[in-house]
PDB file of C-alpha atoms in Angstrom:
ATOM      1  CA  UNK A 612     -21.201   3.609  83.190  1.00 42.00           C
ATOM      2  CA  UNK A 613     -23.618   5.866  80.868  1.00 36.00           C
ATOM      3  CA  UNK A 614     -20.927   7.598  79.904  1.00 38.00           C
ATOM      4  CA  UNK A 615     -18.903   4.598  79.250  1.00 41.00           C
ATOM      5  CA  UNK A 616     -20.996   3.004  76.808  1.00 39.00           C
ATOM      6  CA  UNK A 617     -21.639   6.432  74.951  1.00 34.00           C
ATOM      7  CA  UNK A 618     -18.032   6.540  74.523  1.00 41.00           C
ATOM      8  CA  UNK A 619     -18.265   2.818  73.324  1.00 39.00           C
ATOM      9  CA  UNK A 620     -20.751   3.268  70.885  1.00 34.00           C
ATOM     10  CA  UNK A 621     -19.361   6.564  69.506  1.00 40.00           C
ATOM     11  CA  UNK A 622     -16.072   4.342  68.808  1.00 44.00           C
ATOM     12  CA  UNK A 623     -18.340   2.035  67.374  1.00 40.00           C
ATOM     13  CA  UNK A 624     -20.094   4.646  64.733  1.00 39.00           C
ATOM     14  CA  UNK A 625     -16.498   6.335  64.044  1.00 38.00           C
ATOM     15  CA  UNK A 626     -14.817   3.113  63.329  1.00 41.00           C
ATOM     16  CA  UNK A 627     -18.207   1.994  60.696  1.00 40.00           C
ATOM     17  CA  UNK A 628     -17.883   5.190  59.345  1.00 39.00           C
ATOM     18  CA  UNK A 629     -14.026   4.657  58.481  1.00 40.00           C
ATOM     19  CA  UNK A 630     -14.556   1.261  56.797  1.00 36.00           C
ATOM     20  CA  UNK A 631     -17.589   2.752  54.753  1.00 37.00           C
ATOM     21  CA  UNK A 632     -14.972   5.473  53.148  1.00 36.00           C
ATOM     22  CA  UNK A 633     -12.613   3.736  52.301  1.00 40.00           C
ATOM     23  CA  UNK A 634     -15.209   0.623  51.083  1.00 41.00           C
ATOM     24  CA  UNK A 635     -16.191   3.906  48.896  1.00 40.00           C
ATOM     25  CA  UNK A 636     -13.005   4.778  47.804  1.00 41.00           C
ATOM     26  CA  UNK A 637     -12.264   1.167  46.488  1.00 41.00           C
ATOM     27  CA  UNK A 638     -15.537   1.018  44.507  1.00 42.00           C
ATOM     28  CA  UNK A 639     -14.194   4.239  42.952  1.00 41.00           C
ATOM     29  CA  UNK A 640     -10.846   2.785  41.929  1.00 39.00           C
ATOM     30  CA  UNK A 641     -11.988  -0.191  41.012  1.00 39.00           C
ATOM     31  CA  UNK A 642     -14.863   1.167  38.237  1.00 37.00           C
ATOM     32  CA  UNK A 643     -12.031   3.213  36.946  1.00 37.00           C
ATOM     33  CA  UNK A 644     -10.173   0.319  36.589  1.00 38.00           C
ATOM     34  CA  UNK A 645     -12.894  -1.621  34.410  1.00 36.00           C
ATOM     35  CA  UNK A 646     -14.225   1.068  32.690  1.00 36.00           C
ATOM     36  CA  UNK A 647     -14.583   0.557  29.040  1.00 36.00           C
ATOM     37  CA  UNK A 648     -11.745   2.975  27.077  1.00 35.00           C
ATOM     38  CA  UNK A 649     -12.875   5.865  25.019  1.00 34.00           C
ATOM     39  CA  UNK A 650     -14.347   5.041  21.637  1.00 32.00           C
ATOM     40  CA  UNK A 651     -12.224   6.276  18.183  1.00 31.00           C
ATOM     41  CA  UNK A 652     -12.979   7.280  15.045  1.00 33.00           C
ATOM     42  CA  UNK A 653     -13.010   4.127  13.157  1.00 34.00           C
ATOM     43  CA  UNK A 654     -11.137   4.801   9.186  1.00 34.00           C
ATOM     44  CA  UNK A 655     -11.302   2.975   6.217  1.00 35.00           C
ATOM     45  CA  UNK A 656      -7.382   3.264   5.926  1.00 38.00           C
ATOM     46  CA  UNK A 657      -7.562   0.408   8.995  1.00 39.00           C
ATOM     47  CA  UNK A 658      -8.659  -2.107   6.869  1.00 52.00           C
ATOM     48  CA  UNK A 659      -5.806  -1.996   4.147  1.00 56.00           C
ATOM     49  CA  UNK A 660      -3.041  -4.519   4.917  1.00 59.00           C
ATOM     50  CA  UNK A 661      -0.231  -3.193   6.922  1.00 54.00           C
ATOM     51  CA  UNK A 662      -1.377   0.006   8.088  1.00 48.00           C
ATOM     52  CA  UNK A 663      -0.030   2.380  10.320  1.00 45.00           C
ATOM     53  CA  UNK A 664      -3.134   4.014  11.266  1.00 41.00           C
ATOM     54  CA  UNK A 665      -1.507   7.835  12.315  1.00 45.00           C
ATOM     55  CA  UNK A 666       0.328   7.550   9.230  1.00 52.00           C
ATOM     56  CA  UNK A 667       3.765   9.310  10.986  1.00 54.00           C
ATOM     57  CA  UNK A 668       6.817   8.599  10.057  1.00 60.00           C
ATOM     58  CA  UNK A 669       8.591   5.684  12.292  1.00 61.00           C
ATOM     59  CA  UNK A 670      11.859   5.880  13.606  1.00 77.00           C
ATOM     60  CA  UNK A 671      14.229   4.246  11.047  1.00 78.00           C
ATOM     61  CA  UNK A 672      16.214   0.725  11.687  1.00 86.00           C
ATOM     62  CA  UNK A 673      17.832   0.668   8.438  1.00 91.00           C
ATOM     63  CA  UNK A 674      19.328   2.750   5.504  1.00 95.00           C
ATOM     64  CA  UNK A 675      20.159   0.393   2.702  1.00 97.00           C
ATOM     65  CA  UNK A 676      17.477   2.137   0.162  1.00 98.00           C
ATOM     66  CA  UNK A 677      17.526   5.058  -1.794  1.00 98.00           C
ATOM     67  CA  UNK A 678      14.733   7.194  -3.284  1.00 98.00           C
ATOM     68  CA  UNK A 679      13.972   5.083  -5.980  1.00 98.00           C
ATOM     69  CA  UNK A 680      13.374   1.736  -3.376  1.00 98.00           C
ATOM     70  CA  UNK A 681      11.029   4.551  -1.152  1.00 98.00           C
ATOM     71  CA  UNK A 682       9.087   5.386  -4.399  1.00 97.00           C
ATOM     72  CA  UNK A 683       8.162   1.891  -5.745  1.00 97.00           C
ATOM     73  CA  UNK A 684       7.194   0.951  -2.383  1.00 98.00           C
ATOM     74  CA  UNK A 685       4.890   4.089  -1.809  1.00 96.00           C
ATOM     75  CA  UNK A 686       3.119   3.818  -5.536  1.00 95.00           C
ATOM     76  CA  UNK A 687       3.159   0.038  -5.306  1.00 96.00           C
ATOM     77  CA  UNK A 688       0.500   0.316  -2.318  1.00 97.00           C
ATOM     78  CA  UNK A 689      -2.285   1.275  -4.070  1.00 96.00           C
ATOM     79  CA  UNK A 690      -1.499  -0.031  -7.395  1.00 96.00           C
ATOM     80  CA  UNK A 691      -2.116  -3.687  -5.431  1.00 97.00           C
ATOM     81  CA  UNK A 692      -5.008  -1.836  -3.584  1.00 97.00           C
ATOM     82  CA  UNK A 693      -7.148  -1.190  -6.446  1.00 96.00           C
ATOM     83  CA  UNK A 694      -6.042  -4.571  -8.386  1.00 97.00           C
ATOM     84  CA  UNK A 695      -7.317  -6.350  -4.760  1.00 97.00           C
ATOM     85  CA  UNK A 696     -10.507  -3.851  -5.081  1.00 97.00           C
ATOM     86  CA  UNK A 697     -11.227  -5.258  -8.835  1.00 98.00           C
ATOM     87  CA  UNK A 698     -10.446  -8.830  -7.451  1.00 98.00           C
ATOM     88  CA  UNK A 699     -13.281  -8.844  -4.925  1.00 98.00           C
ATOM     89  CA  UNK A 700     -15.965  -7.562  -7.753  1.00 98.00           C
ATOM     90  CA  UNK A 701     -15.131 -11.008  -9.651  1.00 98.00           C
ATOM     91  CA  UNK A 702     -17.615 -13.443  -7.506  1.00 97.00           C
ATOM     92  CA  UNK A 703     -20.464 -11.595  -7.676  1.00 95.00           C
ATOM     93  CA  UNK A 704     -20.813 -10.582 -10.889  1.00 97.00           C
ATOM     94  CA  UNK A 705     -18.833 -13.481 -13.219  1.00 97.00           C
ATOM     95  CA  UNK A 706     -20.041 -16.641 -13.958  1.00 95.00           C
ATOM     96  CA  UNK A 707     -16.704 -17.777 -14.971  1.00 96.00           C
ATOM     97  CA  UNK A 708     -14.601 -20.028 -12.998  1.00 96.00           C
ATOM     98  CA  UNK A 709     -11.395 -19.928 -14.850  1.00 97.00           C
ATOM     99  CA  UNK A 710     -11.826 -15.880 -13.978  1.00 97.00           C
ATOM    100  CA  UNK A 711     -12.910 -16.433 -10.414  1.00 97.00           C
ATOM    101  CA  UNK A 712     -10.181 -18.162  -9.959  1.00 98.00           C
ATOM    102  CA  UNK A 713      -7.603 -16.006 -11.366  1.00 98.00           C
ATOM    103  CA  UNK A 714      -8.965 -13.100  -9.403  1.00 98.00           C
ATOM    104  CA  UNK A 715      -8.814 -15.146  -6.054  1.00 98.00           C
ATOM    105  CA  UNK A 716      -4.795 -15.713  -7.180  1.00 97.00           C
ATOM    106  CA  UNK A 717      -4.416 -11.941  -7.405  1.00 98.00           C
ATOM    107  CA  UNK A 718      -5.921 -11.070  -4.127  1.00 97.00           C
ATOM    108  CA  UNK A 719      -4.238 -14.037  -2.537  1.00 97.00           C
ATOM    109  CA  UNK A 720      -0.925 -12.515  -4.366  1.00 97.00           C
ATOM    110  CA  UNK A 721      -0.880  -8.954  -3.851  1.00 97.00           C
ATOM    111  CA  UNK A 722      -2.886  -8.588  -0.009  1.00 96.00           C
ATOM    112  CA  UNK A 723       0.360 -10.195   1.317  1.00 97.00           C
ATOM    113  CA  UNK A 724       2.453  -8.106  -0.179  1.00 97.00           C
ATOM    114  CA  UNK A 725       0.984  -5.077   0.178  1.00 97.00           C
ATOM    115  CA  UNK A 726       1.596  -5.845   3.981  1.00 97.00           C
ATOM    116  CA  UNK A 727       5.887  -6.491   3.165  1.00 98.00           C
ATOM    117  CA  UNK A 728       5.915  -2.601   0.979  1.00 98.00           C
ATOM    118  CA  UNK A 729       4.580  -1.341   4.644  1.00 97.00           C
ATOM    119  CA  UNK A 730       6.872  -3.308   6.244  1.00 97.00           C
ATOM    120  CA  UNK A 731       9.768  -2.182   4.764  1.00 98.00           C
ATOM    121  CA  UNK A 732       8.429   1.647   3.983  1.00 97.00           C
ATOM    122  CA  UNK A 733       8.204   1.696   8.370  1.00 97.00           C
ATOM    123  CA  UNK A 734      11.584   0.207   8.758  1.00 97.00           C
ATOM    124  CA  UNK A 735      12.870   3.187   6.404  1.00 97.00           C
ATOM    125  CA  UNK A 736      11.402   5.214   9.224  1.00 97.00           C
ATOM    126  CA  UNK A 737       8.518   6.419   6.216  1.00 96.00           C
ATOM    127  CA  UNK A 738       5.276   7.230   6.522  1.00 95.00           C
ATOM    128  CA  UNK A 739       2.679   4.831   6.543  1.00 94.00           C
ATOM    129  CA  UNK A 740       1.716   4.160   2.570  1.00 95.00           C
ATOM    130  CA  UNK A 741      -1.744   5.292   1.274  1.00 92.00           C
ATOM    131  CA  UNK A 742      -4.225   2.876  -0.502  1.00 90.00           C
ATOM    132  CA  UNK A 743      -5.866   6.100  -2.671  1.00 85.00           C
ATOM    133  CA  UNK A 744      -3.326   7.987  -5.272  1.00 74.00           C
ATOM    134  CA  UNK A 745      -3.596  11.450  -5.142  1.00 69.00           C
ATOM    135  CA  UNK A 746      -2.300  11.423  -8.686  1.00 68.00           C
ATOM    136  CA  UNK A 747      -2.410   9.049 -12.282  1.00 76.00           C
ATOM    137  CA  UNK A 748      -0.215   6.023 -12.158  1.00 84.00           C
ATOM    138  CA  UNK A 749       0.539   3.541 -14.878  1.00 82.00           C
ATOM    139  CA  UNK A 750      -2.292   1.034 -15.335  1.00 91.00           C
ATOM    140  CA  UNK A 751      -4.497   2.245 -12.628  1.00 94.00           C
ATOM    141  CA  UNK A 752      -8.685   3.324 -13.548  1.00 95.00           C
ATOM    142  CA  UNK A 753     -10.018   6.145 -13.083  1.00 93.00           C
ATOM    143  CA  UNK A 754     -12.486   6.724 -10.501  1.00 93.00           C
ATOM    144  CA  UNK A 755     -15.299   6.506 -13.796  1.00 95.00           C
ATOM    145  CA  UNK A 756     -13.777   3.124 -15.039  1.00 96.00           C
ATOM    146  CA  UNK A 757     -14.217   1.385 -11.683  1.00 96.00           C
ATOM    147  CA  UNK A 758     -17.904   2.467 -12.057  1.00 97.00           C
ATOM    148  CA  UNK A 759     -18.687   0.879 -15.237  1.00 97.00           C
ATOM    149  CA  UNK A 760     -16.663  -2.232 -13.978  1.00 98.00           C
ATOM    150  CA  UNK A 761     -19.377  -2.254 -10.519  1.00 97.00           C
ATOM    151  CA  UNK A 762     -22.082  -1.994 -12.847  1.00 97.00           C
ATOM    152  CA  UNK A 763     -21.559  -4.081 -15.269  1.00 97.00           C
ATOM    153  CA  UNK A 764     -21.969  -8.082 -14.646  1.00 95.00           C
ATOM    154  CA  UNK A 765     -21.556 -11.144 -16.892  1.00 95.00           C
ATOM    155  CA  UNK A 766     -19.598 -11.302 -19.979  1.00 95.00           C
ATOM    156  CA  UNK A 767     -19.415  -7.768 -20.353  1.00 97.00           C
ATOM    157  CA  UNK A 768     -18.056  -7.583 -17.087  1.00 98.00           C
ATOM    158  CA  UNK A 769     -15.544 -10.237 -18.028  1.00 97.00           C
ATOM    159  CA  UNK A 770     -13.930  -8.724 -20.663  1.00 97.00           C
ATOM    160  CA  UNK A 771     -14.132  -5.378 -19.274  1.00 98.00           C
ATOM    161  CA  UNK A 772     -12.338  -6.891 -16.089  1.00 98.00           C
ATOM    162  CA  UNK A 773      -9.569  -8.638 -18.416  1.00 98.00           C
ATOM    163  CA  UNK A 774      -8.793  -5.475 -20.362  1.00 97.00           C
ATOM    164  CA  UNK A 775      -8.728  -3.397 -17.238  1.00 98.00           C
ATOM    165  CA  UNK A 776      -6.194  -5.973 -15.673  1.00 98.00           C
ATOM    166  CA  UNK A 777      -4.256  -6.531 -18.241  1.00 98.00           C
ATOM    167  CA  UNK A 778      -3.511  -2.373 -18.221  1.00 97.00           C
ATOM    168  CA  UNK A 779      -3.400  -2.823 -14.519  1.00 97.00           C
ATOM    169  CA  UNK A 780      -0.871  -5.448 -14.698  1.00 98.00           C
ATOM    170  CA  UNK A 781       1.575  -3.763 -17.661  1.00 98.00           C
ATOM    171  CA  UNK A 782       1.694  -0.780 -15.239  1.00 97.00           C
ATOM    172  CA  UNK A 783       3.042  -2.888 -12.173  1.00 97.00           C
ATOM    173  CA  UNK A 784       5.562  -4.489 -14.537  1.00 98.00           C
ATOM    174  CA  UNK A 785       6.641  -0.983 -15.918  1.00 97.00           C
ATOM    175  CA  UNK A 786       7.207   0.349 -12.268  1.00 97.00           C
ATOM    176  CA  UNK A 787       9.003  -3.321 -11.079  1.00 98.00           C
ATOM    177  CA  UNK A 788      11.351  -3.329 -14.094  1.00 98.00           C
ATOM    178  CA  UNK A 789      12.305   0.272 -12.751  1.00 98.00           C
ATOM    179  CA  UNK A 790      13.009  -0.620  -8.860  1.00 98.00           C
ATOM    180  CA  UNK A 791      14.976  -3.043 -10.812  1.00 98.00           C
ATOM    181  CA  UNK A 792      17.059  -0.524 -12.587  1.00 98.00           C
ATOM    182  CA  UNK A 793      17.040   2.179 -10.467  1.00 98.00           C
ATOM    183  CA  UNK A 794      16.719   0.490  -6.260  1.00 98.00           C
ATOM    184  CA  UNK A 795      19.150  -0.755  -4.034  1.00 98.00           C
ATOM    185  CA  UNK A 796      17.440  -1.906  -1.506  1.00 98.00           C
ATOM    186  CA  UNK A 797      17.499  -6.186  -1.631  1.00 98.00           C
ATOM    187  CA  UNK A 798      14.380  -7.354  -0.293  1.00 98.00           C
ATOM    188  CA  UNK A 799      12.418  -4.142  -2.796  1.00 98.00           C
ATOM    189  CA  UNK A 800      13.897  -5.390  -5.740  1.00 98.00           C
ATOM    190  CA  UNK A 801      13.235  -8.912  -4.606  1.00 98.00           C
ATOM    191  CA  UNK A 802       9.555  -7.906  -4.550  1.00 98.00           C
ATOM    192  CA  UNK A 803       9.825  -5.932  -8.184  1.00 98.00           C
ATOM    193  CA  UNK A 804      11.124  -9.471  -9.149  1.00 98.00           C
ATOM    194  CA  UNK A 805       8.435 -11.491  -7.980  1.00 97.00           C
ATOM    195  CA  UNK A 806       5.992  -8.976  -9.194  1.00 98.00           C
ATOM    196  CA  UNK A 807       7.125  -9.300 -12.506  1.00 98.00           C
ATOM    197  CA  UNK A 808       7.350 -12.993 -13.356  1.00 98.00           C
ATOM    198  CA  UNK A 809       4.332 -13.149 -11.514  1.00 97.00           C
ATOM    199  CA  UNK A 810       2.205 -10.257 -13.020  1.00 97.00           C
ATOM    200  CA  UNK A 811       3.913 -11.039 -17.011  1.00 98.00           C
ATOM    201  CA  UNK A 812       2.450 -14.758 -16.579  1.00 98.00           C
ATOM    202  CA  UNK A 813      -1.195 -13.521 -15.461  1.00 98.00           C
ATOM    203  CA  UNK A 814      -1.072 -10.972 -18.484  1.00 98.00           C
ATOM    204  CA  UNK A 815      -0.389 -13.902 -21.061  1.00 97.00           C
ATOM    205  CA  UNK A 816      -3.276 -15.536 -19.263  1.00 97.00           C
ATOM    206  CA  UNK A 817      -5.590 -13.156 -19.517  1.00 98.00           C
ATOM    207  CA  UNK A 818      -4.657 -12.371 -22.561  1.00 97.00           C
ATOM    208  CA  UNK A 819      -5.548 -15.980 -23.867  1.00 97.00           C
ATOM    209  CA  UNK A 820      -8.492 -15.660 -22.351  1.00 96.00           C
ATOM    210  CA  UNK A 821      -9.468 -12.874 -24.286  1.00 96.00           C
ATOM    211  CA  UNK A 822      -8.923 -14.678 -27.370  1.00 89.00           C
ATOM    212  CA  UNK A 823      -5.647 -12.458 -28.107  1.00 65.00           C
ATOM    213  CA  UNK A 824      -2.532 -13.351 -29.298  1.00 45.00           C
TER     214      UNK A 824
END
């Protein structure tokens, strides 16, 4: 009977042993299950509208553009970046509404569509647009420009701004009117369009407001 109940309680301790293993094993399983993912590098680049953050080239659903329609959209990026950039220096250094205003419009304007020219640059199956130009483009300051716009505030800042958009704008119009001429892509050159009603009105606005003719 000894012999019985050693046999008993060795079943006993083999059988506890069993369910604390595998109790073990589902702890392990279950903390890799909830454990938090592996941090990344966080990039400016994500903020812009309509970024593809690994910037590779997607895999094409359409092919009703041509070089041209690839180019406007690629420049046009960060043409609208910077004009956005200008837009947000407006509240805190203007104390004039009608400006305010008119920089809210082009922010409210161009962050949309800076979010369609990635749209339709990733359904070309083309990299992923960059908001900083490696090179000059029509209208667009210079790195010591948008310095003396930061640092100046009040009506110097205001008609600094104005000038500065107005040069801004005139180079968006140039590169519209040629998607225009030279694109074949429908919903591109519907964008140059509405770039260029929009942007000519804003430039006779400003241009008002600068007391010019």
């Amino acid at each position: 009977m000894f012999t019985s109940r050693i046999r008993m309680l060795s079943s006993a301790a083999l059988a506890a042993a069993a369910l604390l293993v595998a109790g073990c094993g589902n702890d392990d399983s279950g903390s890799s299950n909830t454990s938090a993912p592996a941090s990344s590098s966080h990039s400016p680049m994500a903020d812009m509208p309509g970024m593809n953050h690994t910037g590779a080239p997607s895999t094409a659903t359409r092919t009703d553009y041509n070089d041209a329609d690839v180019s406007f959209l690629t420049m046009m990026y960060p043409h609208h970046a910077q004009a956005v950039e200008m837009a947000k220096l407006v509240p805190g250094r203007s104390q004039n509404q009608e400006l305010i205003t008119l920089a809210a419009n082009v922010e409210k304007a161009q962050a949309p569509e800076m979010e369609q020219f990635a749209a339709l640059l990733h359904s070309f199956g083309k990299p992923a647009p960059q908001a900083t130009m490696n090179h000059p483009m029509d209208g667009v300051m210079t790195p010591e420009q948008m310095t003396q716009l930061r640092d100046a505030s009040g009506a110097d800042f205001d008609r600094m701004w104005l000038q500065m958009m107005i040069a801004h704008h005139q180079g968006a119009v140039d590169m519209a009117n040629t998607e225009i001429a030279d694109g074949t892509n429908a919903d591109a050159k519907a964008l140059a369009h509405n770039i260029l009603t929009a942007q000519q009105a804003e430039i006779q606005q400003m241009r008002g407001m600068l007391g010019q003719n």
